[in-house]
Coordinates of N, CA and C in Angstrom, one line a residue:
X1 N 85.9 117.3 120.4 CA 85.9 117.0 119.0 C 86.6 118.1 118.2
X2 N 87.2 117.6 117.2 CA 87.7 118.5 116.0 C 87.4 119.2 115.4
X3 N 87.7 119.8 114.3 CA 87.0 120.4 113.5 C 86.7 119.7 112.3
X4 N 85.9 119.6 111.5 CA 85.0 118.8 110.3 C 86.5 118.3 109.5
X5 N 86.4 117.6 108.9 CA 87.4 117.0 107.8 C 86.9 115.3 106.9
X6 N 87.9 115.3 106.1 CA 86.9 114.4 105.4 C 88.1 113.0 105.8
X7 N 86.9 111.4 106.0 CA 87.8 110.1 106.2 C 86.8 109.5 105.2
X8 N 87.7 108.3 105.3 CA 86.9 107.2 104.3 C 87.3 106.0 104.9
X9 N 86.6 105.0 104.8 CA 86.1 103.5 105.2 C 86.4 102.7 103.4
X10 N 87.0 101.8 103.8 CA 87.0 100.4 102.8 C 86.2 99.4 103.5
X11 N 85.5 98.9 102.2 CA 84.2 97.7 102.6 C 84.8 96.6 101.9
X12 N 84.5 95.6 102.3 CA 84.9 94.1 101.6 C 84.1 93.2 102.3
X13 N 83.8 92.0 101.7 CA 83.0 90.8 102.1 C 82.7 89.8 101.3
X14 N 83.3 88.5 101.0 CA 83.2 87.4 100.7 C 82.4 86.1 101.2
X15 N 81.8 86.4 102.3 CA 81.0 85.7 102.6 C 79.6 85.5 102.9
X16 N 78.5 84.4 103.1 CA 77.2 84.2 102.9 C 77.1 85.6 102.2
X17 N 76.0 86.7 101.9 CA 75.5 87.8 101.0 C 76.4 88.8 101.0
X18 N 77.7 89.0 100.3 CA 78.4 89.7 100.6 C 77.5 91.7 99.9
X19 N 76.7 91.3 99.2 CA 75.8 92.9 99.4 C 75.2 93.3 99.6
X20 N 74.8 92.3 100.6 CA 73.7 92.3 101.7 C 74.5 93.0 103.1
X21 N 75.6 92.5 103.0 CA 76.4 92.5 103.9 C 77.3 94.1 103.7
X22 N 77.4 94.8 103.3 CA 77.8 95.7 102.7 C 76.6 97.2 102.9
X23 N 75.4 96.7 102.6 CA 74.9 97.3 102.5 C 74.1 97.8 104.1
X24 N 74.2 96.8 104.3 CA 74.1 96.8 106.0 C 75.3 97.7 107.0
X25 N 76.4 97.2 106.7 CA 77.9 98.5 107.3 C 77.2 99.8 106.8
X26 N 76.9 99.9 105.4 CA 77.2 101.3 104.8 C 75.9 102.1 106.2
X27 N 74.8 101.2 106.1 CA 73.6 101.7 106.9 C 74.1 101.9 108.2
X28 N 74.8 101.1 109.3 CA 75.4 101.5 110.3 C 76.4 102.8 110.5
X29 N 77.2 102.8 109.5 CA 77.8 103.7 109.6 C 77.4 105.1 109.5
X30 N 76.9 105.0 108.1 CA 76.0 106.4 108.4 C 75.0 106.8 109.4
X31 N 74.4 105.7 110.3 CA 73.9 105.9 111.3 C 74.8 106.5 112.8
X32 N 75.9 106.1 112.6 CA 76.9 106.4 113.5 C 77.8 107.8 112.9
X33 N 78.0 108.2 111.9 CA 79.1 109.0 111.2 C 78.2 110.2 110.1
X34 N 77.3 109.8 109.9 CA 76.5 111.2 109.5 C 76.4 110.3 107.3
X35 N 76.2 111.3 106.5 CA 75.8 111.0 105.6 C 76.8 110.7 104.6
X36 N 77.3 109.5 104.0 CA 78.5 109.2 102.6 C 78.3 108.9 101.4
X37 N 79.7 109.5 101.0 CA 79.2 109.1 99.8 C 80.2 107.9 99.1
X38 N 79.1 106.8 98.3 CA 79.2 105.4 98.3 C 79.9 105.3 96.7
X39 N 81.1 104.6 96.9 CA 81.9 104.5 95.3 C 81.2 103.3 94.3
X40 N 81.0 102.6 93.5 CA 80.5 101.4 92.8 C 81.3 99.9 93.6
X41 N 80.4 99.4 93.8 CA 81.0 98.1 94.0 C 82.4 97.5 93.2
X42 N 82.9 96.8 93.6 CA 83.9 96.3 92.5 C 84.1 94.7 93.2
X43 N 84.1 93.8 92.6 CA 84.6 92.1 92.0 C 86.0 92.1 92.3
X44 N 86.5 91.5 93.3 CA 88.4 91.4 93.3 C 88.4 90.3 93.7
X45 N 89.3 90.0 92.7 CA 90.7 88.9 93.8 C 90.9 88.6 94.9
X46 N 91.1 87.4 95.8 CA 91.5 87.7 97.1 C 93.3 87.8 96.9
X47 N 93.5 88.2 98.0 CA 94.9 88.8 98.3 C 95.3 87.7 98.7
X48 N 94.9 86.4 99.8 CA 95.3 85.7 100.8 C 95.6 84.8 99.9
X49 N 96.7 83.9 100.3 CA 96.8 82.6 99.7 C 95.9 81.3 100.0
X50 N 94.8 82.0 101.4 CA 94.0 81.1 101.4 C 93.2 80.8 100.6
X51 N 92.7 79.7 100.2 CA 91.6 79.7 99.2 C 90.0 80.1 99.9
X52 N 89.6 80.8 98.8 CA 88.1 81.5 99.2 C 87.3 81.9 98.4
X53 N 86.2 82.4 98.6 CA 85.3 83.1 97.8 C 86.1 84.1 97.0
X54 N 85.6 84.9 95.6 CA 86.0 86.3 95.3 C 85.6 87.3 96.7
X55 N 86.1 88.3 96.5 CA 85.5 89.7 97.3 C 84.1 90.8 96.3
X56 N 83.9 91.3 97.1 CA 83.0 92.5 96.8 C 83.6 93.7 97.6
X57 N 84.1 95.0 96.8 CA 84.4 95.7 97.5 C 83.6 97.3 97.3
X58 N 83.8 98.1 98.2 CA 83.6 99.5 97.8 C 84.6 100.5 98.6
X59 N 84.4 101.7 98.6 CA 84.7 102.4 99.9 C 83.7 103.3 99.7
X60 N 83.5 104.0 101.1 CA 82.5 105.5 101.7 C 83.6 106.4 102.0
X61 N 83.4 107.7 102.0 CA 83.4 109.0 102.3 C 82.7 109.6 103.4
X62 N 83.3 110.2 104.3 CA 81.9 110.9 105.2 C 82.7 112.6 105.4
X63 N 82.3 113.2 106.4 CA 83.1 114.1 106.8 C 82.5 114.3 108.1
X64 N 83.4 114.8 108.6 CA 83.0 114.8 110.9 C 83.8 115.2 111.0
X65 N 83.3 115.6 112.4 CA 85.0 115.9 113.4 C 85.2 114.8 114.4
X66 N 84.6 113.7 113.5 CA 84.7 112.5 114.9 C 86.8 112.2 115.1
X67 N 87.2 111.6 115.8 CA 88.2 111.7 116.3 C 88.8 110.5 115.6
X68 N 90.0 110.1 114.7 CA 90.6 108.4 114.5 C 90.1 107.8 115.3
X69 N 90.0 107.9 116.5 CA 90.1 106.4 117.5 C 88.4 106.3 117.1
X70 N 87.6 107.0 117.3 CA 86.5 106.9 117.2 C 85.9 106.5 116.1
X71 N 86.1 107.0 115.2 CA 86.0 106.2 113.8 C 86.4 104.5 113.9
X72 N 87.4 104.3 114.2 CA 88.0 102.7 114.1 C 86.8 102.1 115.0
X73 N 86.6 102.7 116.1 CA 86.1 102.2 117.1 C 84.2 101.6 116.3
X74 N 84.0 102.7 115.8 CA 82.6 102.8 115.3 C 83.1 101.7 113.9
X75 N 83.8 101.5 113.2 CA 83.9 100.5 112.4 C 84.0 99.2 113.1
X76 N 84.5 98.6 113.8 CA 85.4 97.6 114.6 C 83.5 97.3 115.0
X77 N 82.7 98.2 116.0 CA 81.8 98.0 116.5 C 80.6 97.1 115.0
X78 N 80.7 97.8 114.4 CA 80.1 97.5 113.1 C 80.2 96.1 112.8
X79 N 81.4 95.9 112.3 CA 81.8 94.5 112.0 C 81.8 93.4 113.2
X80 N 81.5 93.8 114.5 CA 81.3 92.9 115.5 C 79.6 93.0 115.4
X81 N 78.8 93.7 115.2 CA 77.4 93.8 115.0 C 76.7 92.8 113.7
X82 N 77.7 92.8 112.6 CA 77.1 92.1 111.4 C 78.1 90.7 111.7
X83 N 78.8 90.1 112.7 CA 79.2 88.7 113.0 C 80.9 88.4 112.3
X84 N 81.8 89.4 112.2 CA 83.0 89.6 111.9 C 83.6 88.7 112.9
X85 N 84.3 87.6 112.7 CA 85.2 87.2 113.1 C 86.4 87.4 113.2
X86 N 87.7 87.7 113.8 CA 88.9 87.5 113.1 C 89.7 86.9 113.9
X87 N 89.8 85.0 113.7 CA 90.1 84.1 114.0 C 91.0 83.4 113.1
X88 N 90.8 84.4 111.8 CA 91.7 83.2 110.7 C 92.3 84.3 109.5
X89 N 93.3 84.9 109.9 CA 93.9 86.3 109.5 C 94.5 86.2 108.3
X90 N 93.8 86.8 106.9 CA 93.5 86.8 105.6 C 92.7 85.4 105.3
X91 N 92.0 85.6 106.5 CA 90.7 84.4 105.5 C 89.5 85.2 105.0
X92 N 88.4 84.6 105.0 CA 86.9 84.7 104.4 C 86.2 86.0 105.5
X93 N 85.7 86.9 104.6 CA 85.1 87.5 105.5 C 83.8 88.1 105.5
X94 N 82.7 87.9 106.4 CA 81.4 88.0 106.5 C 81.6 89.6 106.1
X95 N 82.2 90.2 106.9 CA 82.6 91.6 106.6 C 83.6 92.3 106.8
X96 N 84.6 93.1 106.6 CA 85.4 94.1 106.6 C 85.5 95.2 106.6
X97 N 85.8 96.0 107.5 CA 86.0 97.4 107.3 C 87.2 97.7 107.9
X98 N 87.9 98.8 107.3 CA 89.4 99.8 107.5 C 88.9 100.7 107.3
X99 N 89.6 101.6 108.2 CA 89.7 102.7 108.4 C 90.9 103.8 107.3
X100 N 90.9 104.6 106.0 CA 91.8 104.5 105.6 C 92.2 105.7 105.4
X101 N 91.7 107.1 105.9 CA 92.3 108.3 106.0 C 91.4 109.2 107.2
X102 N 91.9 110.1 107.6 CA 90.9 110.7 108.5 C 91.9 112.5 108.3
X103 N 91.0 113.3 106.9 CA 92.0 114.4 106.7 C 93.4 114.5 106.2
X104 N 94.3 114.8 106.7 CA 95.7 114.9 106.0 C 96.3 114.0 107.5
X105 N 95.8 113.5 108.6 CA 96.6 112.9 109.9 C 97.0 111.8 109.3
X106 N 98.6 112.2 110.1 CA 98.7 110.9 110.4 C 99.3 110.1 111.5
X107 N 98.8 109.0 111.7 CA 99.3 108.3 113.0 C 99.7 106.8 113.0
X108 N 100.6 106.3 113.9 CA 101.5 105.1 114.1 C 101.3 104.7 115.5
X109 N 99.6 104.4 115.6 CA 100.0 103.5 117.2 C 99.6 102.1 116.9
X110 N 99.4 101.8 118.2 CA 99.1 100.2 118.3 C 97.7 100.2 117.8
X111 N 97.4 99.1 116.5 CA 95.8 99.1 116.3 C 95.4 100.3 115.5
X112 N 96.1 101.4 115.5 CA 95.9 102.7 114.2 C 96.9 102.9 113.7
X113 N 96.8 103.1 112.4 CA 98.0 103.7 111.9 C 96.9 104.5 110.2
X114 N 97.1 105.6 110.3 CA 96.9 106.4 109.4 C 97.9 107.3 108.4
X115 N 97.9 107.1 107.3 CA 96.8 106.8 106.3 C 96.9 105.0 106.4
X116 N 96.0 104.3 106.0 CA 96.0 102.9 106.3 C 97.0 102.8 105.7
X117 N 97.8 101.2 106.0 CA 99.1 101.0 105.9 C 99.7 100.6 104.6
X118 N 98.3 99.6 103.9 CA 98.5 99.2 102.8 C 97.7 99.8 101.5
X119 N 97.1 100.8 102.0 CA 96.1 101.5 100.9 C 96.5 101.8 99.5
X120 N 97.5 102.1 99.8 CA 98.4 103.0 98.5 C 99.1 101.0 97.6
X121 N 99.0 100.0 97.9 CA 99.2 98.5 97.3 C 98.0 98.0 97.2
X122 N 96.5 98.5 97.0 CA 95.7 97.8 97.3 C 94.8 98.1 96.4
X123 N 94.7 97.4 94.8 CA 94.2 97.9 93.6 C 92.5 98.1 94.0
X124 N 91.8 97.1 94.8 CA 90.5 96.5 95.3 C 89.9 97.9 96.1
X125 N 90.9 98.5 96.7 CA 90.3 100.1 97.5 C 90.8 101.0 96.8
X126 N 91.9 101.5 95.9 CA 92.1 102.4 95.2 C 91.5 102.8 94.2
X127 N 90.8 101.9 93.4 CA 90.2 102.1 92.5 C 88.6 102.3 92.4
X128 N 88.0 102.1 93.4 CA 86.7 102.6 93.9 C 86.9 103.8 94.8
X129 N 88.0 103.9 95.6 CA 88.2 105.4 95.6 C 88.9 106.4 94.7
X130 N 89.4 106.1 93.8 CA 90.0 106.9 92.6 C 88.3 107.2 92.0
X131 N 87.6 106.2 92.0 CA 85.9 106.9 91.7 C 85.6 108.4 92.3
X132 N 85.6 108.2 93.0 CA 85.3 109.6 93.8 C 86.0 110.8 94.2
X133 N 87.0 110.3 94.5 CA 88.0 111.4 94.8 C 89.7 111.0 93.6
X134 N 89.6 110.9 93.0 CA 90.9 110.9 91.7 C 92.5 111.5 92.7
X135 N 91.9 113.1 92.5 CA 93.0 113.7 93.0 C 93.1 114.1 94.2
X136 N 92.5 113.0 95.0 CA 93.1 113.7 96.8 C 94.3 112.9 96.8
X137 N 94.7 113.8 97.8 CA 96.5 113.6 98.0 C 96.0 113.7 99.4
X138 N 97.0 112.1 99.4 CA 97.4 111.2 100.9 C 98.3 111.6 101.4
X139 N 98.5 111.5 102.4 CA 99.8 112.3 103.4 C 101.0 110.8 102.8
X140 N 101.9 110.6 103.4 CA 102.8 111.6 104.2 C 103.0 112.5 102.9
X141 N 103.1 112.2 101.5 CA 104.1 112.5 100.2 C 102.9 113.6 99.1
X142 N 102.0 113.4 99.7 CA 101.0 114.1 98.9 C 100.3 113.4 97.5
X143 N 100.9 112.6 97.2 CA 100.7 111.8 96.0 C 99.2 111.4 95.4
X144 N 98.6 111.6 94.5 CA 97.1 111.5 94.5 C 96.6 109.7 94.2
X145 N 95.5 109.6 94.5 CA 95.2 108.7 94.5 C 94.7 108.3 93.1
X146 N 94.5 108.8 92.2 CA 94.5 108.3 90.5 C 96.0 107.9 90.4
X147 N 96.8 108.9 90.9 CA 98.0 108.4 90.4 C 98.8 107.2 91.2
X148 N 98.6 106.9 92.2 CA 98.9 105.8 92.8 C 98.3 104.9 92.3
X149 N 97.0 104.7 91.6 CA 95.8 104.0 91.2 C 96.6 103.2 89.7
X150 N 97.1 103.9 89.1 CA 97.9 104.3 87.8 C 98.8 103.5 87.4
X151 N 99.9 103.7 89.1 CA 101.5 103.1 89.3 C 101.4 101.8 89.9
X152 N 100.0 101.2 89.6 CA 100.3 99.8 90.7 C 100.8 98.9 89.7
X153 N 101.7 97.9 90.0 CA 101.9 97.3 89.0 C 101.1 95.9 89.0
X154 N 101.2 95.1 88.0 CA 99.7 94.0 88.2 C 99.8 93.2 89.5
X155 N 98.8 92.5 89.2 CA 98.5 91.8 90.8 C 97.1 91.4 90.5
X156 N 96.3 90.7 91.8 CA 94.9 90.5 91.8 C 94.3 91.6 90.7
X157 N 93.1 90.4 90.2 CA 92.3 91.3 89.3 C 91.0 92.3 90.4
X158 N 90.5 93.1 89.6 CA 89.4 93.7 90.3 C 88.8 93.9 89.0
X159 N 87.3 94.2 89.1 CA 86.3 94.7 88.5 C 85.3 95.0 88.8
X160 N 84.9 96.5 88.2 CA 84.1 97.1 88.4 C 82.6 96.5 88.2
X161 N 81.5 96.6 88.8 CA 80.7 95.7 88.3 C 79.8 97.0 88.2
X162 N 78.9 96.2 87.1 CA 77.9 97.4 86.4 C 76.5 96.6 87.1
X163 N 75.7 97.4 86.7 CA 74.3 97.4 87.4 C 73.8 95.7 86.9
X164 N 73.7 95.5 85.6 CA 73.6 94.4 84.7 C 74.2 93.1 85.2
X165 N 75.6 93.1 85.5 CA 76.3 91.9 86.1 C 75.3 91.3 87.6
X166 N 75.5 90.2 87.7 CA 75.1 89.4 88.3 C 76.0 89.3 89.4
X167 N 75.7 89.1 90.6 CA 76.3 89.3 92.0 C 75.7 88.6 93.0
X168 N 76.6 88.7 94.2 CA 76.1 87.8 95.4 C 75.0 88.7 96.1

């Protein structure tokens, strides 16, 4: 193992209890990856042109010396534990998790690629991690994540959901 550094997980789920279902990853994960910290939920758009449910999103924070592959591996296991399919690529999903930084690495293999590939186009994960961390700077360019958050130009809606709003 490595030495400690900080990754983050994106959550998503549109299907049957999607924060039931959420809540359940966040609990696995921390059982596998040690203690996170959890951004607010947010309400998005789907991206797919399939038609579907809205999403529910968040992302977590942890810090370890667990290794990339290991992390993917402990998410992948996750979403195969709570009934993740992926039979129907940008459809409906009971659950989701990516893997979307692990420290300043980065990597380009088959099945990893760090920082995640689309994170920095993805208003639904930037903006619940702009919650938490604003000004970490993503490799390769250093560019902070408020300010990526900032430069997206429109697209799917997201919202933040408050305690009050009504949810799946």
């Amino acid at each position: 193992m490595s030495a400690a550094r900080p990754f983050g997980f994106a959550l998503g789920a549109n299907l049957d209890s999607p924060r039931d279902a959420i809540a359940a990853a966040l609990e696995r994960l921390a059982r596998r990856f040690g203690p996170l910290e959890v951004a607010p939920l947010y309400r998005s758009e789907p991206v797919s042109p399939i038609p579907q449910p809205e999403y529910l999103n968040t992302v977590a924070l942890g810090h370890g010396p667990q290794e990339p592959e290991e992390l993917l591996a402990g998410a992948l296991a996750v979403e195969a534990e709570l009934g993740r399919r992926r039979d129907l690529p940008l459809g409906p999903r009971r659950i989701d998790l990516d893997l979307l930084f692990v420290g300043d690495l980065e990597r380009d293999a088959p099945g990893l690629r760090l920082p995640h590939p689309r994170l920095r186009e993805r208003r639904f994960v930037l903006a619940p991690l702009a919650d938490l961390v604003p000004d970490l700077a993503l490799p390769p360019d250093g560019r902070r994540v408020g300010d990526l958050l900032a430069a997206l130009p429109g697209g799917p809606w997201v919202k933040r959901l408050r305690s009050e709003d009504p949810c799946c």
